[in-house]
Short mmCIF file of C-alpha atoms in Angstrom, two decimals:
data_model
loop_
_atom_site.label_atom_id
_atom_site.label_comp_id
_atom_site.label_asym_id
_atom_site.label_seq_id
_atom_site.Cartn_x
_atom_site.Cartn_y
_atom_site.Cartn_z
CA MET A 1 119.22 89.42 202.78
CA LEU A 2 121.09 86.25 203.49
CA ASN A 3 118.59 83.29 203.89
CA LEU A 4 119.12 81.41 206.98
CA VAL A 5 117.95 78.17 205.50
CA TRP A 6 120.62 78.69 202.84
CA LEU A 7 123.26 79.33 205.45
CA LYS A 8 122.38 76.26 207.40
CA SER A 9 122.79 74.01 204.37
CA LEU A 10 126.18 75.92 203.78
CA ILE A 11 127.29 74.98 207.41
CA THR A 12 126.12 71.68 207.20
CA LEU A 13 127.69 70.95 203.76
CA ILE A 14 131.01 72.09 205.24
CA GLU A 15 130.68 69.89 208.04
CA GLN A 16 129.75 66.71 206.20
CA GLN A 17 131.84 67.45 203.16
CA SER A 18 129.36 65.82 201.03
CA PHE A 19 126.26 66.98 199.34
CA GLN A 20 124.34 63.62 199.98
CA ALA A 21 125.60 63.49 203.56
CA ALA A 22 124.34 67.09 204.17
CA ALA A 23 120.81 66.55 202.79
CA ASN A 24 120.89 63.17 205.00
CA ALA A 25 121.72 65.14 207.95
CA LEU A 26 119.19 67.96 207.33
CA GLY A 27 116.37 65.40 206.10
CA ILE A 28 116.12 67.28 202.77
CA ALA A 29 116.56 66.10 199.00
CA GLN A 30 120.29 66.43 197.57
CA PRO A 31 119.08 68.77 194.66
CA THR A 32 117.65 71.04 197.31
CA ILE A 33 121.09 71.46 199.10
CA THR A 34 122.65 72.18 195.65
CA GLN A 35 120.00 74.90 195.01
CA HIS A 36 120.81 76.53 198.32
CA ILE A 37 124.41 76.77 197.64
CA GLN A 38 124.01 78.09 194.21
CA LYS A 39 121.63 80.71 195.53
CA LEU A 40 124.04 81.79 197.90
CA GLU A 41 127.08 81.73 195.40
CA GLU A 42 124.53 83.84 192.94
CA MET A 43 123.69 86.37 195.58
CA LEU A 44 127.42 86.95 196.94
CA SER A 45 128.93 86.44 193.52
CA VAL A 46 131.75 84.16 194.80
CA PRO A 47 132.28 80.39 194.79
CA LEU A 48 131.59 79.00 198.04
CA ILE A 49 132.41 75.03 197.52
CA GLN A 50 134.82 73.33 195.39
CA ARG A 51 134.03 69.74 194.39
CA GLY A 52 137.05 67.19 194.58
CA ARG A 53 138.08 63.52 195.03
CA SER A 54 138.26 64.03 198.64
CA GLY A 55 134.79 65.50 198.85
CA CYS A 56 133.30 69.07 198.88
CA GLN A 57 135.73 71.73 200.31
CA PRO A 58 134.85 75.38 201.45
CA THR A 59 136.57 78.11 199.45
CA GLU A 60 138.31 80.92 201.17
CA SER A 61 135.05 82.85 200.71
CA ALA A 62 133.14 80.49 202.32
CA LEU A 63 135.41 80.11 205.39
CA LEU A 64 135.14 83.94 205.92
CA LEU A 65 131.41 83.64 205.82
CA LEU A 66 131.29 80.78 208.26
CA PRO A 67 131.51 82.40 211.56
CA TYR A 68 129.02 85.17 210.59
CA ALA A 69 126.66 82.29 209.35
CA GLU A 70 127.04 80.34 212.57
CA SER A 71 126.52 83.62 214.62
CA MET A 72 123.22 84.22 212.63
CA LEU A 73 121.69 80.88 213.35
CA ARG A 74 122.64 81.17 216.96
CA LEU A 75 120.88 84.51 217.05
CA HIS A 76 117.97 83.09 215.27
CA GLN A 77 117.56 80.37 217.86
CA ARG A 78 118.02 83.09 220.90
CA ALA A 79 115.19 84.93 219.32
CA LEU A 80 112.82 82.18 219.07
CA ALA A 81 113.63 81.10 222.67
CA ALA A 82 113.19 84.80 223.82
CA VAL A 83 109.57 84.55 222.61
CA HIS A 84 108.65 81.06 223.85
CA LYS A 85 110.86 80.55 226.77
CA PRO A 86 112.38 83.90 228.28
CA GLY A 87 115.96 83.34 229.68
CA VAL A 88 118.99 85.30 230.48
CA LYS A 89 122.55 84.35 229.31
CA VAL A 90 125.55 85.55 231.10
CA GLY A 91 129.06 85.69 229.64
CA ALA A 92 132.19 85.92 231.60
CA SER A 93 135.88 85.96 230.80
CA SER A 94 137.70 82.91 231.95
CA ASN A 95 139.04 84.61 234.99
CA ILE A 96 136.03 85.91 236.15
CA GLY A 97 133.71 82.87 235.33
CA ILE A 98 136.14 80.56 237.17
CA TYR A 99 137.43 82.35 240.17
CA LEU A 100 135.02 85.13 241.01
CA LEU A 101 131.45 84.50 239.84
CA GLN A 102 130.47 80.94 241.01
CA PRO A 103 129.65 82.10 244.84
CA TYR A 104 127.24 84.84 243.43
CA LEU A 105 125.70 82.52 240.99
CA GLN A 106 124.98 79.95 243.64
CA ASP A 107 123.55 82.70 245.94
CA TYR A 108 121.06 83.92 243.01
CA TYR A 109 119.81 80.37 242.16
CA SER A 110 119.23 79.89 246.10
CA HIS A 111 116.97 82.90 246.20
CA GLN A 112 115.07 82.09 242.85
CA SER A 113 111.75 79.99 242.55
CA ALA A 114 111.39 77.09 240.06
CA ALA A 115 109.17 79.20 237.99
CA SER A 116 112.02 82.08 237.71
CA LYS A 117 113.63 82.79 234.44
CA THR A 118 116.45 80.39 233.76
CA LEU A 119 120.23 81.77 233.74
CA ASP A 120 123.08 80.03 231.62
CA LEU A 121 126.66 80.79 232.09
CA VAL A 122 129.11 81.12 228.93
CA ILE A 123 132.91 81.48 229.91
CA GLU A 124 135.11 82.49 227.04
CA ASN A 125 138.12 84.84 226.60
CA ASN A 126 137.45 88.64 226.75
CA PRO A 127 137.34 89.28 223.21
CA THR A 128 135.06 86.64 222.62
CA ILE A 129 132.61 87.65 225.35
CA VAL A 130 132.63 91.25 224.28
CA GLU A 131 131.67 90.03 220.50
CA LYS A 132 128.79 87.85 221.85
CA LEU A 133 127.27 90.71 223.82
CA GLU A 134 127.48 92.94 220.92
CA ASN A 135 125.92 90.26 218.68
CA ALA A 136 123.04 89.66 221.30
CA GLU A 137 124.09 85.96 221.90
CA ILE A 138 124.48 86.98 225.73
CA ASP A 139 122.44 89.54 227.60
CA ILE A 140 124.81 90.38 230.36
CA ALA A 141 128.78 90.38 230.36
CA LEU A 142 131.54 90.48 232.99
CA THR A 143 134.75 91.18 231.56
CA GLU A 144 138.24 92.86 232.29
CA TRP A 145 137.63 95.44 229.85
CA TRP A 146 135.02 97.33 227.87
CA THR A 147 134.85 100.19 225.59
CA PRO A 148 131.48 102.25 226.32
CA LYS A 149 129.10 101.84 223.20
CA ASN A 150 125.50 103.03 222.48
CA GLY A 151 122.89 100.73 223.62
CA PHE A 152 124.79 99.05 226.53
CA GLU A 153 125.14 100.26 230.16
CA SER A 154 128.12 99.44 232.05
CA LEU A 155 129.84 100.03 235.56
CA VAL A 156 132.72 98.78 237.64
CA TRP A 157 131.56 95.54 239.65
CA LYS A 158 134.45 94.87 241.57
CA THR A 159 138.27 95.60 241.73
CA GLU A 160 140.65 92.92 241.56
CA SER A 161 144.46 93.10 242.86
CA LEU A 162 147.12 91.47 240.63
CA VAL A 163 149.85 89.54 242.39
CA LEU A 164 153.19 88.08 241.02
CA ILE A 165 153.20 84.30 241.73
CA VAL A 166 156.32 82.31 241.89
CA PRO A 167 157.13 78.75 242.79
CA VAL A 168 157.92 77.87 246.39
CA GLY A 169 161.95 78.12 246.64
CA HIS A 170 162.21 80.90 244.06
CA PRO A 171 164.59 83.69 244.67
CA LEU A 172 161.77 86.24 244.79
CA ALA A 173 159.47 84.08 247.05
CA LYS A 174 160.94 85.67 250.35
CA LEU A 175 160.16 89.34 249.29
CA SER A 176 157.11 90.79 250.95
CA THR A 177 156.49 93.12 247.88
CA ILE A 178 157.78 93.76 244.32
CA SER A 179 158.93 97.16 243.52
CA ARG A 180 157.82 98.70 240.03
CA ALA A 181 161.30 98.98 238.93
CA MET A 182 161.77 95.23 239.74
CA LEU A 183 158.72 94.30 237.81
CA ALA A 184 159.67 96.15 234.86
CA GLY A 185 162.64 94.11 234.17
CA LEU A 186 160.99 90.69 234.82
CA GLU A 187 160.02 87.68 232.40
CA LEU A 188 156.50 86.55 232.74
CA ILE A 189 154.28 83.95 231.53
CA GLY A 190 151.38 85.23 229.79
CA GLY A 191 147.72 83.84 230.52
CA GLU A 192 144.52 84.72 228.80
CA SER A 193 145.05 86.61 225.67
CA GLY A 194 142.70 89.88 225.30
CA SER A 195 142.44 90.23 229.18
CA GLY A 196 143.96 93.94 229.15
CA THR A 197 146.67 93.22 231.45
CA GLY A 198 149.34 94.52 228.98
CA ARG A 199 147.67 98.08 228.85
CA LEU A 200 147.40 97.96 232.64
CA LEU A 201 151.05 97.28 232.99
CA LYS A 202 151.96 100.18 230.49
CA GLN A 203 149.84 102.45 232.84
CA TYR A 204 151.23 101.27 236.20
CA LEU A 205 154.87 101.34 234.76
CA GLN A 206 154.47 104.77 232.90
CA GLY A 207 157.94 106.43 233.08
CA PHE A 208 159.87 103.28 232.94
CA LYS A 209 161.97 102.52 229.64
CA GLN A 210 161.67 98.97 230.18
CA MET A 211 158.72 96.71 230.23
CA PRO A 212 158.27 93.11 231.16
CA THR A 213 158.63 90.40 228.60
CA VAL A 214 156.33 87.66 227.89
CA THR A 215 158.22 84.32 227.47
CA MET A 216 155.18 82.30 226.52
CA GLN A 217 151.25 82.70 226.20
CA LEU A 218 149.48 79.84 227.81
CA GLY A 219 146.01 80.89 227.25
CA SER A 220 144.43 80.49 230.93
CA THR A 221 145.16 81.22 234.26
CA GLU A 222 145.07 77.60 235.17
CA ALA A 223 147.76 76.64 232.66
CA VAL A 224 149.75 79.54 233.92
CA LYS A 225 149.55 78.46 237.57
CA GLN A 226 150.57 74.80 236.45
CA ALA A 227 153.59 76.32 234.53
CA VAL A 228 154.61 78.33 237.72
CA ARG A 229 154.44 75.41 239.98
CA ALA A 230 156.59 73.29 237.61
CA GLY A 231 159.32 76.12 237.67
CA LEU A 232 158.78 77.19 234.13
CA GLY A 233 158.41 80.84 235.17
CA ILE A 234 156.48 83.47 237.12
CA SER A 235 153.35 85.31 236.25
CA LEU A 236 150.82 88.19 237.25
CA VAL A 237 147.25 87.02 238.15
CA PHE A 238 144.33 87.85 240.07
CA ALA A 239 145.04 87.56 243.70
CA SER A 240 141.69 85.41 243.97
CA ALA A 241 142.90 82.99 241.46
CA VAL A 242 145.57 81.78 243.90
CA VAL A 243 144.00 81.70 247.15
CA ASP A 244 143.92 78.00 247.63
CA GLU A 245 147.40 77.49 246.41
CA VAL A 246 148.78 80.07 248.46
CA LEU A 247 146.79 78.46 251.49
CA HIS A 248 148.38 75.10 250.99
CA GLY A 249 151.86 76.32 250.17
CA SER A 250 152.04 75.22 246.47
CA LEU A 251 152.50 78.73 245.14
CA VAL A 252 153.72 82.08 246.64
CA ALA A 253 151.93 85.26 245.95
CA ILE A 254 153.68 88.61 246.05
CA PRO A 255 151.89 91.85 246.03
CA LEU A 256 153.26 95.14 244.25
CA GLU A 257 154.90 97.76 246.20
CA GLY A 258 153.17 100.94 246.99
CA GLU A 259 150.06 101.45 244.90
CA THR A 260 148.71 97.94 244.26
CA LEU A 261 148.17 96.97 240.47
CA LYS A 262 144.47 96.58 240.36
CA LYS A 263 142.02 95.56 237.61
CA ASN A 264 138.52 96.78 237.29
CA ILE A 265 135.72 94.17 236.51
CA GLN A 266 133.21 95.47 234.31
CA LEU A 267 129.65 94.62 234.41
CA VAL A 268 127.90 95.36 230.98
CA TRP A 269 124.36 94.78 229.94
CA ARG A 270 122.15 95.61 227.07
CA GLN A 271 119.71 98.70 227.45
CA ASP A 272 116.01 97.82 227.43
CA ALA A 273 114.62 99.79 224.51
CA LEU A 274 111.30 100.39 226.37
CA ILE A 275 112.24 100.72 229.97
CA THR A 276 115.60 102.09 230.04
CA ASP A 277 115.68 102.50 233.90
CA LYS A 278 115.31 98.82 234.76
CA ARG A 279 118.11 96.77 235.19
CA PRO A 280 118.16 93.10 234.75
CA ASP A 281 117.54 90.81 237.97
CA PHE A 282 120.83 89.31 237.97
CA VAL A 283 122.53 92.60 237.57
CA GLU A 284 120.55 93.80 240.47
CA HIS A 285 121.87 90.80 242.33
CA LEU A 286 125.41 91.34 241.47
CA LEU A 287 125.16 94.98 242.74
CA GLN A 288 124.52 93.94 246.14
CA PHE A 289 128.06 92.74 246.26
CA LYS A 290 129.70 95.62 244.21
CA ASN A 291 133.06 96.97 245.79
#
């Protein structure tokens, strides 16, 4: 079994790049830090730290171990907090956490007493949210895709339409809809990675030999909106993400012709091992607004 104390010493040493600095940060003696690292190296049969003139540097093995060590320590803290101060952590992908979830959080809090369980929100990209849920770092997830797994329950919470956004004055801005054939030949700016939009487009454009090309990957819908407004390209986004921009005339949103391109928002939570038919309070609250 990997010792959490040893892992904490390794993480601190990598951060401080010095055995003495790491010992000072942890409030322990330097030989103790050295012993922790040696025990880890013996257990794993690989070197973890290289000493040099520039300080202590992690080996490739240490860098591979690092994210797991950090996750184990976070889970350790979560376990302690669950015993002494129960709370709920909700994770949401960026598009959901920024553009959809906030009003429902506010409504939830408005109906809770001061003594109720606390609720924390974590916003990351889709793959990170899924990973955090599987690692027990969050309790409930709202994500743009989910593969069913044992030990978890999931359902479609909302269905969100995607629209093509273009800058004001763009040649496409006068169109009332975009046809499948036209969409297939467009160049698009990409947003958040791992959102599943690419897979959705493949299904939507099934039968077309050509698919939209992605000219750049900006990482977030906010960055995409700024780029489109600046005339750098066009993109597909949640209709709810551009309500204000369309209202104020800074962007034009064009729906797709015929069957609208839609994405299912998945609500996922961990099953209670003892009470399998009871849903978390926040899940029950969100289900009041399911569509």
